[in-house]
XYZ file of C-alpha atoms in Angstrom:
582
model
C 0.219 21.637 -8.535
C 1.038 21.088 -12.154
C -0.156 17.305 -11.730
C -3.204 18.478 -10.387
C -3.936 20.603 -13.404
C -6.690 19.282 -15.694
C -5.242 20.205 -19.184
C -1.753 18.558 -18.336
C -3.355 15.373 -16.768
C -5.421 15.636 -20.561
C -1.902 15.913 -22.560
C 0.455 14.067 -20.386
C -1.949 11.685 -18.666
C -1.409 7.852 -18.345
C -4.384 7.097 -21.159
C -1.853 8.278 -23.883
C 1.163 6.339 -25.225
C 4.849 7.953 -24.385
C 4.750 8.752 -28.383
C 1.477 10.885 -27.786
C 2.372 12.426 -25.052
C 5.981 13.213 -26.437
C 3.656 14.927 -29.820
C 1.609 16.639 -27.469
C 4.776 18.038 -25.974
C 6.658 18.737 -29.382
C 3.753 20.433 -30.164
C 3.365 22.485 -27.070
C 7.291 23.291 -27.449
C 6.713 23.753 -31.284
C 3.989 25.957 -31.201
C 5.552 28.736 -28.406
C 8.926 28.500 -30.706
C 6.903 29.184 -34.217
C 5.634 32.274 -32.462
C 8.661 33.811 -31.009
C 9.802 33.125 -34.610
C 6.949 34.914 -36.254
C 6.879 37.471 -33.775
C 10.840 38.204 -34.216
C 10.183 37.632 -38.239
C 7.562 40.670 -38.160
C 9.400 42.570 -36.323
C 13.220 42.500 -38.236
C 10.996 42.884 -41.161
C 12.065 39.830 -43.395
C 10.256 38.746 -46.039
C 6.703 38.358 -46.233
C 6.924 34.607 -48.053
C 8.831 33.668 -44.251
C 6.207 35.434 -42.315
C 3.650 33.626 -44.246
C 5.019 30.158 -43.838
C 5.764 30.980 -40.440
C 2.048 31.902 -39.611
C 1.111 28.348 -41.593
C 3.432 26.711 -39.667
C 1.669 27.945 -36.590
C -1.363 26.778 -37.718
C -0.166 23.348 -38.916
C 0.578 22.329 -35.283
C -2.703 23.631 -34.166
C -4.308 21.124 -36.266
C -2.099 18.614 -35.661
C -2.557 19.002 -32.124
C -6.592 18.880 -33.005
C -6.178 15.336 -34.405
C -4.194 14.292 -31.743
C -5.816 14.928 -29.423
C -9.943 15.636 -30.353
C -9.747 12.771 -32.889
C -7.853 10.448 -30.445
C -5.384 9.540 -33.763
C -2.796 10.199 -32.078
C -0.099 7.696 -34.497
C -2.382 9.418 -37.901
C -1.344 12.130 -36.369
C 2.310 11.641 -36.347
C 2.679 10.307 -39.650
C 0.655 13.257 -41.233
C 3.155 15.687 -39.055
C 6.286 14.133 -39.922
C 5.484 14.088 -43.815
C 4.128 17.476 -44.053
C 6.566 19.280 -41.798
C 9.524 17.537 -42.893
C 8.775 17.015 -46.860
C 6.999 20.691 -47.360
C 7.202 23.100 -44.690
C 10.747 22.602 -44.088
C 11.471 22.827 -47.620
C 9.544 26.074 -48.170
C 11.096 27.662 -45.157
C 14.821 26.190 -46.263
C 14.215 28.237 -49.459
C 12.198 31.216 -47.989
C 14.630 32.131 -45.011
C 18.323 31.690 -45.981
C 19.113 28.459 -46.724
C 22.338 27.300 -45.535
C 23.059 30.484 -43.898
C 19.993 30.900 -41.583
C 18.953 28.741 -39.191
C 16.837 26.005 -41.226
C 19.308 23.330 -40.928
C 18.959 23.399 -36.981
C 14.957 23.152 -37.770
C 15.574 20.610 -40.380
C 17.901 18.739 -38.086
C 14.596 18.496 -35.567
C 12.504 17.380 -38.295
C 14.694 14.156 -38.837
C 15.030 13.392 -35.209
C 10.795 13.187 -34.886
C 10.087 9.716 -36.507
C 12.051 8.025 -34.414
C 10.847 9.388 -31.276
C 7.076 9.600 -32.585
C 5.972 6.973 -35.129
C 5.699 2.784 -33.998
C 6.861 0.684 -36.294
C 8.847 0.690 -39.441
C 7.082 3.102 -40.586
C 9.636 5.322 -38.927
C 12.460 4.410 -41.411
C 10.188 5.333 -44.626
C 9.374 9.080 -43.041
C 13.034 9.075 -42.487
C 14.631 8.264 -45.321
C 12.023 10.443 -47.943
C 12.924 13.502 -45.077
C 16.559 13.192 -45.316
C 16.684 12.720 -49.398
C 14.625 15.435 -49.908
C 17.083 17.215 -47.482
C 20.057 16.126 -49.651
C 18.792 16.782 -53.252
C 17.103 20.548 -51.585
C 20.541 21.390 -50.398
C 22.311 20.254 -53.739
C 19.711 21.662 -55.902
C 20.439 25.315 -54.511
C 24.012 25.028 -54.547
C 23.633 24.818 -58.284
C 21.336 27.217 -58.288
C 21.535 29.662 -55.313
C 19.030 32.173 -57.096
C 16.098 29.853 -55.430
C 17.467 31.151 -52.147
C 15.407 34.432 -50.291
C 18.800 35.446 -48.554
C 18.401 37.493 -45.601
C 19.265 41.473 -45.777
C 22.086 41.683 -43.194
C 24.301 39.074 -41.396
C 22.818 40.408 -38.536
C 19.175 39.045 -39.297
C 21.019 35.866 -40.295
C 23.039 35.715 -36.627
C 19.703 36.610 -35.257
C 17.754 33.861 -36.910
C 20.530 30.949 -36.366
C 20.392 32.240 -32.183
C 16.850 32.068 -32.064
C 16.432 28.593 -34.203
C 19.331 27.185 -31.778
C 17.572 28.545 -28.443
C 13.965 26.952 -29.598
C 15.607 23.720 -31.182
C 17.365 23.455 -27.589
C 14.654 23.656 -25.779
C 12.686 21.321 -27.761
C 15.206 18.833 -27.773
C 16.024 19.463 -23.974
C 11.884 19.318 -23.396
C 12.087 15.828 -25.184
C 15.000 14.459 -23.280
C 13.922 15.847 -19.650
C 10.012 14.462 -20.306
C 11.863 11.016 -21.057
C 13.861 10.768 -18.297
C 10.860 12.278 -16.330
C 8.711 8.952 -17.903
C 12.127 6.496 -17.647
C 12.102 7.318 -13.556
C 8.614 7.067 -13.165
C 8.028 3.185 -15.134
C 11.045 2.450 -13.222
C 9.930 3.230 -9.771
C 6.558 1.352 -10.861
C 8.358 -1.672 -11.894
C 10.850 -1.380 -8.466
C 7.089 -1.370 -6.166
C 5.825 -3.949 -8.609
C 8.294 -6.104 -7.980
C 8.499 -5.537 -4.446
C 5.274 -5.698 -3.988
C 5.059 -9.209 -6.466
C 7.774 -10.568 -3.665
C 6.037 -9.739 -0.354
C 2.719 -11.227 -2.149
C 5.153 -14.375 -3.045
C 6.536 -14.184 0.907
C 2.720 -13.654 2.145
C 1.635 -16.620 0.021
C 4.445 -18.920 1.428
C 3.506 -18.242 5.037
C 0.244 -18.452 4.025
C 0.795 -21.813 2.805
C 2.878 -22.771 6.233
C 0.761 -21.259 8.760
C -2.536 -23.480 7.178
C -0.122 -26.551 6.344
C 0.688 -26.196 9.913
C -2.654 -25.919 11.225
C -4.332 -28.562 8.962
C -1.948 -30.963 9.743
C -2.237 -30.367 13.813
C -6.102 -31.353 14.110
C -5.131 -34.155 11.528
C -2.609 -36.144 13.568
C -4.982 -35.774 15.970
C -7.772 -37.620 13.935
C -5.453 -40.163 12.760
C -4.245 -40.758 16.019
C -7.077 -40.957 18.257
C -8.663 -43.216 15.172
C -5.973 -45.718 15.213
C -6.377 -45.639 19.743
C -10.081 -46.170 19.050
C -9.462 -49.482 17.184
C -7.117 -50.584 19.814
C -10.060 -49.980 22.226
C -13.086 -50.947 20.668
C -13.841 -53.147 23.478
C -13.037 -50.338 26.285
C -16.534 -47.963 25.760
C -14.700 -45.272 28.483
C -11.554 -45.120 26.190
C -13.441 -45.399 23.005
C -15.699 -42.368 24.209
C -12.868 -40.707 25.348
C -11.168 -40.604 21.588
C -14.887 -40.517 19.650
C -14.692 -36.999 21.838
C -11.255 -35.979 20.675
C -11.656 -37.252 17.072
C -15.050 -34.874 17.307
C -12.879 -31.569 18.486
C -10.213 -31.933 16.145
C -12.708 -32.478 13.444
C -14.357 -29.479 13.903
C -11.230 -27.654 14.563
C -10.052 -28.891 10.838
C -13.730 -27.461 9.482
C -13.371 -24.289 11.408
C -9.662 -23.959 9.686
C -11.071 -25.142 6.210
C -14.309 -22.812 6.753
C -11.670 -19.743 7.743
C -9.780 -20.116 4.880
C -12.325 -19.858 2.280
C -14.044 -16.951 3.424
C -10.617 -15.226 3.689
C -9.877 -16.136 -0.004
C -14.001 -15.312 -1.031
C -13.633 -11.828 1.065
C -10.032 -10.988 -0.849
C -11.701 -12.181 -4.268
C -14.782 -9.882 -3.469
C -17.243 -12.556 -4.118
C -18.596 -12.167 -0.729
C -22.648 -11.384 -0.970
C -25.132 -9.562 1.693
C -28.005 -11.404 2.253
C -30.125 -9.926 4.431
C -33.241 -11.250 6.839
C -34.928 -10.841 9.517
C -33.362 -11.641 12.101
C -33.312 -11.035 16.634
C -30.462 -9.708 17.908
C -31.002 -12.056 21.049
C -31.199 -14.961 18.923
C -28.091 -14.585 16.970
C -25.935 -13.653 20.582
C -27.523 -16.725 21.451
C -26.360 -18.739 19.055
C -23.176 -17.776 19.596
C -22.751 -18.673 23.204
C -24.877 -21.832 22.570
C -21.887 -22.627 19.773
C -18.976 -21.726 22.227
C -20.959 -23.406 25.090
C -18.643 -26.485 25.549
C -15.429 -24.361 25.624
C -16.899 -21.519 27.967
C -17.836 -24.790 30.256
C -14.399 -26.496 30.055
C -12.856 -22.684 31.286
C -15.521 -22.316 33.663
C -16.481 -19.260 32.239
C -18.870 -16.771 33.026
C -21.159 -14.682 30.459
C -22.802 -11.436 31.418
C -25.167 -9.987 28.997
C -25.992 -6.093 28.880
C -29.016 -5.605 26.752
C -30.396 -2.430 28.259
C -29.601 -0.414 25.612
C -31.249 -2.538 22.973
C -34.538 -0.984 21.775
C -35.222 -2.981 18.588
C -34.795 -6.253 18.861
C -35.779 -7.784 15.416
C -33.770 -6.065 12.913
C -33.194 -7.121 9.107
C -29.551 -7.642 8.689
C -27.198 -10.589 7.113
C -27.232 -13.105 9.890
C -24.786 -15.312 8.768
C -22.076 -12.615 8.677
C -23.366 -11.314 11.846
C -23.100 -14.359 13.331
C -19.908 -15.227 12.085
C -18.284 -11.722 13.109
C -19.603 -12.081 16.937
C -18.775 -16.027 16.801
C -14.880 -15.169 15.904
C -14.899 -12.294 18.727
C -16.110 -14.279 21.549
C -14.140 -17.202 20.022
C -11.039 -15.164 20.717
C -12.323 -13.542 24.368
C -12.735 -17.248 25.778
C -9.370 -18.282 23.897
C -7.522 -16.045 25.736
C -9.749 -15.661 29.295
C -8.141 -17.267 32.280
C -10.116 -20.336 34.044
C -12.594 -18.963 36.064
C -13.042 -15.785 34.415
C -15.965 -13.512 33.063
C -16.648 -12.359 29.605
C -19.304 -9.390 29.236
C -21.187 -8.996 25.428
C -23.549 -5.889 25.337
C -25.210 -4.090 22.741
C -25.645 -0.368 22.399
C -27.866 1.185 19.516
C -27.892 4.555 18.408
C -29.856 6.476 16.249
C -29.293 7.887 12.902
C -29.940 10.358 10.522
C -32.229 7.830 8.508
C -35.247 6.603 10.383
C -35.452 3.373 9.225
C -31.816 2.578 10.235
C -30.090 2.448 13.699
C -26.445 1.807 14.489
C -25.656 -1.316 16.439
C -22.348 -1.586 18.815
C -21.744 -4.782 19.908
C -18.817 -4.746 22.880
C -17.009 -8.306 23.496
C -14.973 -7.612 26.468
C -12.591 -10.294 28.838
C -10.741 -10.273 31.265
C -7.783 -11.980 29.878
C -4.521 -11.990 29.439
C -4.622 -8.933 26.867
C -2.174 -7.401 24.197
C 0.652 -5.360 24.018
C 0.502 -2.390 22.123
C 2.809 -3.108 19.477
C 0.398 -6.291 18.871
C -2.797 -4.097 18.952
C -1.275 -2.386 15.733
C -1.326 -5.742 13.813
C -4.311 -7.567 15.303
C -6.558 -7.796 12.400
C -3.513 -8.901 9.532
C -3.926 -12.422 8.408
C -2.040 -15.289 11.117
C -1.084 -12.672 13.412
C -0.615 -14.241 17.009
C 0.793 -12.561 19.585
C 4.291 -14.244 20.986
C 4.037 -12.812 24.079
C 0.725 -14.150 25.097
C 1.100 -16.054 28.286
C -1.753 -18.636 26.759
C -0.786 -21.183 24.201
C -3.940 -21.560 22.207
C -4.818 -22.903 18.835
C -6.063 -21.169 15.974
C -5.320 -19.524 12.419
C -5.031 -16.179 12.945
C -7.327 -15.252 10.344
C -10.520 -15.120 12.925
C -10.432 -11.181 13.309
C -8.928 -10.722 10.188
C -12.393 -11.845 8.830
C -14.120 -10.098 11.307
C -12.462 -7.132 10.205
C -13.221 -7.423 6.454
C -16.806 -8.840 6.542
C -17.256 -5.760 9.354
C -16.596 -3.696 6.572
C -17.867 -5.464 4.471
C -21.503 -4.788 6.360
C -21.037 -0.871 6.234
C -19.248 -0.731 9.762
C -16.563 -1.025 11.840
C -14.475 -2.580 14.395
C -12.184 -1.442 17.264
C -9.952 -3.141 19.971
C -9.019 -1.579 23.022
C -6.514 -3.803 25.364
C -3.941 -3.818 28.023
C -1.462 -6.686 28.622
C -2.560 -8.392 31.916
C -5.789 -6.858 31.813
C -8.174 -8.282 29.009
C -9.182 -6.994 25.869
C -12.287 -5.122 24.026
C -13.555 -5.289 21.117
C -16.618 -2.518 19.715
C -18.175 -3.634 16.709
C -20.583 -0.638 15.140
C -23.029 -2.298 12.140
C -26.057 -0.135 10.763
C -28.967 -2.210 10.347
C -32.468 -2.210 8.895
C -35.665 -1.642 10.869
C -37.958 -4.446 9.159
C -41.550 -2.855 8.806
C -44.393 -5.190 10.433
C -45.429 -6.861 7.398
C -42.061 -8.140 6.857
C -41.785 -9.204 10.939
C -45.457 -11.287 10.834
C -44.492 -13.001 7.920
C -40.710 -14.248 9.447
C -42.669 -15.277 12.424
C -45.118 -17.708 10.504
C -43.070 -20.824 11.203
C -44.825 -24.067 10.759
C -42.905 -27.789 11.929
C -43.765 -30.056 9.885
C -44.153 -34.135 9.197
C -41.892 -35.837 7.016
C -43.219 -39.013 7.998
C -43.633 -41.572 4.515
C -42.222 -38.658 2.127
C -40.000 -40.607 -0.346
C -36.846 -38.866 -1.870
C -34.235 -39.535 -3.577
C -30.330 -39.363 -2.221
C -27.962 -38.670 -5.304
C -24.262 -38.985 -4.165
C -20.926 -41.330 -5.531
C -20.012 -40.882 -2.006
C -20.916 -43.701 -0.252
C -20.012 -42.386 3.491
C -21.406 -38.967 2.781
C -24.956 -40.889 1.387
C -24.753 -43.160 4.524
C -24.901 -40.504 6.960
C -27.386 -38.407 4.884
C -29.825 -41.819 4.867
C -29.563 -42.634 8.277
C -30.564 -38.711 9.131
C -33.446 -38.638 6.670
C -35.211 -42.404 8.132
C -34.813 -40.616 11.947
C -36.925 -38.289 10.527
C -39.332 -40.648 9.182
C -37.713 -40.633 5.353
C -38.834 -43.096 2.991
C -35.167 -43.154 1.199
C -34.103 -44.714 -2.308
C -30.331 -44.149 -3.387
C -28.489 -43.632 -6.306
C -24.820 -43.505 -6.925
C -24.509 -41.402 -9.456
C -26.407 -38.686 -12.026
C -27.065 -41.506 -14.333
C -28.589 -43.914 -12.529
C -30.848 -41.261 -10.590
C -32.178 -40.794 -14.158
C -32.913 -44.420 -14.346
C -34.785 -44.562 -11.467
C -37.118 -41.665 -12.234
C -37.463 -42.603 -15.721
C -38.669 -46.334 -14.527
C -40.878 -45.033 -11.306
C -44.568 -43.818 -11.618
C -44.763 -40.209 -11.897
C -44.917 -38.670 -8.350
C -42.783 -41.911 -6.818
C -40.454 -39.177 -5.472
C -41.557 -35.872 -4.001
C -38.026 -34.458 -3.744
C -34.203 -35.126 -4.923
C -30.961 -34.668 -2.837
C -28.335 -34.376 -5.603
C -24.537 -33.873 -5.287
C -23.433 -32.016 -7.857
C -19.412 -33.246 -8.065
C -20.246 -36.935 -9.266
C -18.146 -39.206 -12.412
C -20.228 -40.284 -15.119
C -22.732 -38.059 -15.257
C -22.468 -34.635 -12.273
C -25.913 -32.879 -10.686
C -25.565 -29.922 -13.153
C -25.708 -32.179 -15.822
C -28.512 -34.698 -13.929
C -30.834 -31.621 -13.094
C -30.849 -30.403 -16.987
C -32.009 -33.395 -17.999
C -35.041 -33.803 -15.401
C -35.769 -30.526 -16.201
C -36.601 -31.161 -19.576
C -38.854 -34.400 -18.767
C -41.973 -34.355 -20.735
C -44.037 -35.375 -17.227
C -44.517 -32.461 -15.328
C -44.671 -35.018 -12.148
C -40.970 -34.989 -12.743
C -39.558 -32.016 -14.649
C -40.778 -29.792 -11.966
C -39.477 -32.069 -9.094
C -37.543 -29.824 -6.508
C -33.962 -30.585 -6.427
C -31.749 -29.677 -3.258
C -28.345 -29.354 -4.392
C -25.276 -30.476 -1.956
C -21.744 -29.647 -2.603
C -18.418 -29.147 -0.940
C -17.553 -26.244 -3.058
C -18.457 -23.237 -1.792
C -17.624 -20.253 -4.530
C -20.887 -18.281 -5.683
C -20.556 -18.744 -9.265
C -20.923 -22.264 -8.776
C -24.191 -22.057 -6.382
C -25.108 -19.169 -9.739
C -24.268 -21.957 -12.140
C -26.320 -24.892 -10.124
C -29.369 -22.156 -9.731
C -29.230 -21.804 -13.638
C -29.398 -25.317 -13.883
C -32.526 -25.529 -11.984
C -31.974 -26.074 -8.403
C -34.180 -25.082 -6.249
C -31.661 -24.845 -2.736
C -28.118 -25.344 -2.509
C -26.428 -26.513 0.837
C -22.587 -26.835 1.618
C -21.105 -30.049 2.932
C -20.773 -31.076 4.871
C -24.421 -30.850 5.682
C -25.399 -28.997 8.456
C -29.065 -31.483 9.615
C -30.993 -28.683 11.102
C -30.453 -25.996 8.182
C -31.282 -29.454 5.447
C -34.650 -29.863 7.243
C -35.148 -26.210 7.360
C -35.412 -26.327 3.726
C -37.450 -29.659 3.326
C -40.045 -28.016 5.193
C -40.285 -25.010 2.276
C -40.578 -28.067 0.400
C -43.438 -30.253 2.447
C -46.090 -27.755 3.016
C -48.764 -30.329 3.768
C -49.356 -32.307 6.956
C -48.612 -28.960 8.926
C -49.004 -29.386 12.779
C -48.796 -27.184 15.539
């Protein structure tokens, strides 16, 4: 209750120091002491000079407190506190309420013990050591002359007033040493789950690092293997065909790994970005299947479809995450289906309380070998695999993990339902966007165009990586020049006519002279015929404040190696809008 109360999370919150919250609580202590002392004052009748001070004193913390605190000067504060109460109110009240035989030297005693606790610094030592002189020549100066001393009436005011100074000096001192411990318990219990928590992230990180070790190096014995069979075989097309085959699955295996990885480590970084468009539901299902087609064939596999529940079709949504959410959830239904089995994907939508959005459950369901319970729990955690699956199959383990978090991610949610022996489903509820018709006509204006005699320019050190690029630009009627480096694409545009090349293919990690680099400097080309020549960026790096940084520069698309054909020409045709045909 108390933590939940606004004026002690304001005094005693985690925004102060430990010295300004121990003030605030001097002061809190302070203040209810100076009034039972000016309240017990009035009422045994002592001197008016004591009641005085003791109503000043009162009001000194208040405004102590108000600098503190409404200021924020919280260390100003101190200092002024310290001086003042130890160096003048002290004094006055040492000489106004007894001296020696009262209880000022308990009060004074508190005085000296405040620097320490309160001010940073060396300052400390200088409020100390004025306090404590002063204390000495005070006491020696009325011992000399003890007619400076108000004395008290009776012994009994002077019991009184030493019982009450003890019980309030107590309890300030026992506040003080009871907060600390309080504090001491607390930053040690955060430092005990720090650390704890800094060695499971060290223990996560090491599997990390073996489960992906592991799985990189799998798919790359594989490559090397089947490479070095391939050469033994060159002259044996069924056994060369055979390993060009294997080579190809392991290869994309190793992508799939590499691709898996980095969105895990984009997704924990937050760096992942929604991109919506419009997009059919069919379409992107489709795509799936059409992706997983070779291993549904190999299992003999068969794919029902429900779609009788699907009223809108074309929907705006991000397709890439949508695609890559269903791709890892049928990925793992034919994983772990037996040969010969079925696999049904359907898609309910629901309405909700905003018109222009509907709620999308997609349901992946097998008829596999399922999960045990105690698996279910940790399903979606980063290279789980279940031990007890009867089917040895390859992956990472971080497939549903990034289902799971770009899921989320989207605004939705994901379930799994599963019984060992039995299969496994899993619901996947998205809300997307219902596209107005403007926004559908103009998706579905899609032109194919002729690239036939277009000249452009391939920028890459690379020389494999430019090979295959060439060779899939001529098949599509490319006229291709090459360069190996930012430098000498320079060169080349500098010493062609204006308008030579209608378009540049640039890699952006190159020696000498990089495409961020290469792309400032035809920007700034006097000849508009140049300067405003679009440049489609390629890289292997993949983080978004690189594609930001390559956008700044002045590139006008940015694609990922390696290069996926169909989405490159995709964006030559934004590119080539002339020569359309239908």
């Amino acid at each position: 209750m108390l933590k939940e109360n606004k004026l002690i999370r304001r005094l005693f919150g985690e925004q102060h120091d430990i010295q300004h919250r121990l003030l605030n609580l001097i002061l809190l202590v302070g203040m209810l002491g100076v009034f039972f002392a000016c309240v017990i004052s009035i009422s045994m009748h002592q001197n008016v000079l004591t009641q005085i001070l003791s109503l000043i004193c009162l009001l000194f913390f208040v405004l102590i407190y108000w600098v503190a605190n409404k200021l924020e000067r919280s260390q100003t504060a101190i200092i002024i506190f310290s001086i003042l109460f130890n160096n003048i109110i002290l004094p006055l009240l040492f000489v106004s309420s007894g001296g020696i035989e009262s209880g000022m030297p308990l009060w004074c005693l508190m005085g000296f013990v405040f620097p320490f606790l309160l001010i940073k610094g060396r300052s400390c030592i200088f409020v100390f050591i004025i306090s404590i002189l002063e204390f000495i020549g005070l006491v020696i100066y009325t011992y000399y002359h003890p007619e400076v001393i108000l004395k008290m009436s009776s012994m009994k005011m002077v019991l009184t007033d030493m019982v009450v100074t003890m019980i309030a000096v107590v309890v300030v001192f026992a506040s003080i040493f009871r907060y600390q411990k309080y504090i001491y318990e607390k930053q040690k219990n955060t430092i005990t789950t720090a650390i704890r928590n800094a060695n499971d992230a060290i223990k996560q990180k090491q599997n990390f690092i073996s489960n992906v070790s592991h799985d990189i190096r799998t798919p790359m014995d594989s490559i090397i293997g089947f490479t070095e069979l391939a050469k033994k075989n060159i002259d044996n097309p069924e056994k060369l065909q055979d390993c060009l085959a294997k080579i190809s699955r392991a290869s994309g295996h190793l992508m799939n790994l590499i691709n898996e990885v980095l969105d895990i480590s984009k997704i924990d970084s937050g760096k992942t970005v929604i991109e919506e468009e419009i997009s059919s539901i069919h379409a992107i299902i489709e795509n799936v299947c059409q992706i997983l087609q070779h291993e549904i064939d190999q299992k003999k596999l068969k794919i029902k479809f429900d779609y009788s529940m699907l009223d809108e079709d074309v929907l705006s949504c991000d397709t890439i995450r949508l695609n890559q959410i269903l791709l890892n959830l049928v990925s793992n239904a034919v994983k772990y289906s037996y040969e010969g089995g079925s696999i049904s994907i359907s898609v309910i939508q629901l309405s909700t309380e905003d018109e222009g959005v509907i709620l999308n459950e997609f349901h992946v369901k097998d008829e596999g070998c399922g999960m045990t319970p105690e698996f279910v729990e940790h399903v979606f955690e980063p290279f789980a695999r279940d031990k007890t699956s009867p089917l040895a199959v390859d992956g990472t383990g971080l497939g549903l993990t990034i289902a799971k978090s770009l899921t989320e991610i989207l605004g939705g949610q994901i379930d799994v339902v599963s019984e060992l022996g039995k299969g496994t489903e899993f619901t996947v509820s998205i809300p997307l966007t219902i596209p107005s018709l403007t926004e559908i006509e103009e998706e579905q204006d899609v032109v194919v165009y002729d690239f036939k005699g277009r000249r452009v320019l391939v920028v890459d050190d690379n020389q494999l990586n430019r090979e295959i690029l060439v060779a899939a630009l001529l098949e599509e009627g490319f006229i291709v020049d090459e360069a190996i480096d930012g430098s000498f694409a320079i060169e080349k545009l500098r010493d062609s006519p204006p308008g030579t090349y209608e378009l540049v293919i640039l890699d952006l990690q190159m020696p000498v002279m990089d495409g961020y680099e290469t792309t400032k400097i035809i920007r700034n080309f006097k000849d508009s015929r140049i300067s405003q020549i679009p440049i489609v960026a390629v890289t292997a790096d993949a983080l978004p404040e690189e594609k930001t940084r390559a956008f700044n520069c002045g590139v006008n698309a940015y694609l990922v190696k390696p290069v996926d054909m169909p989405a490159m020409m995709k964006v030559l045709m934004l590119f080539f809008r002339e020569n359309k045909r239908s």
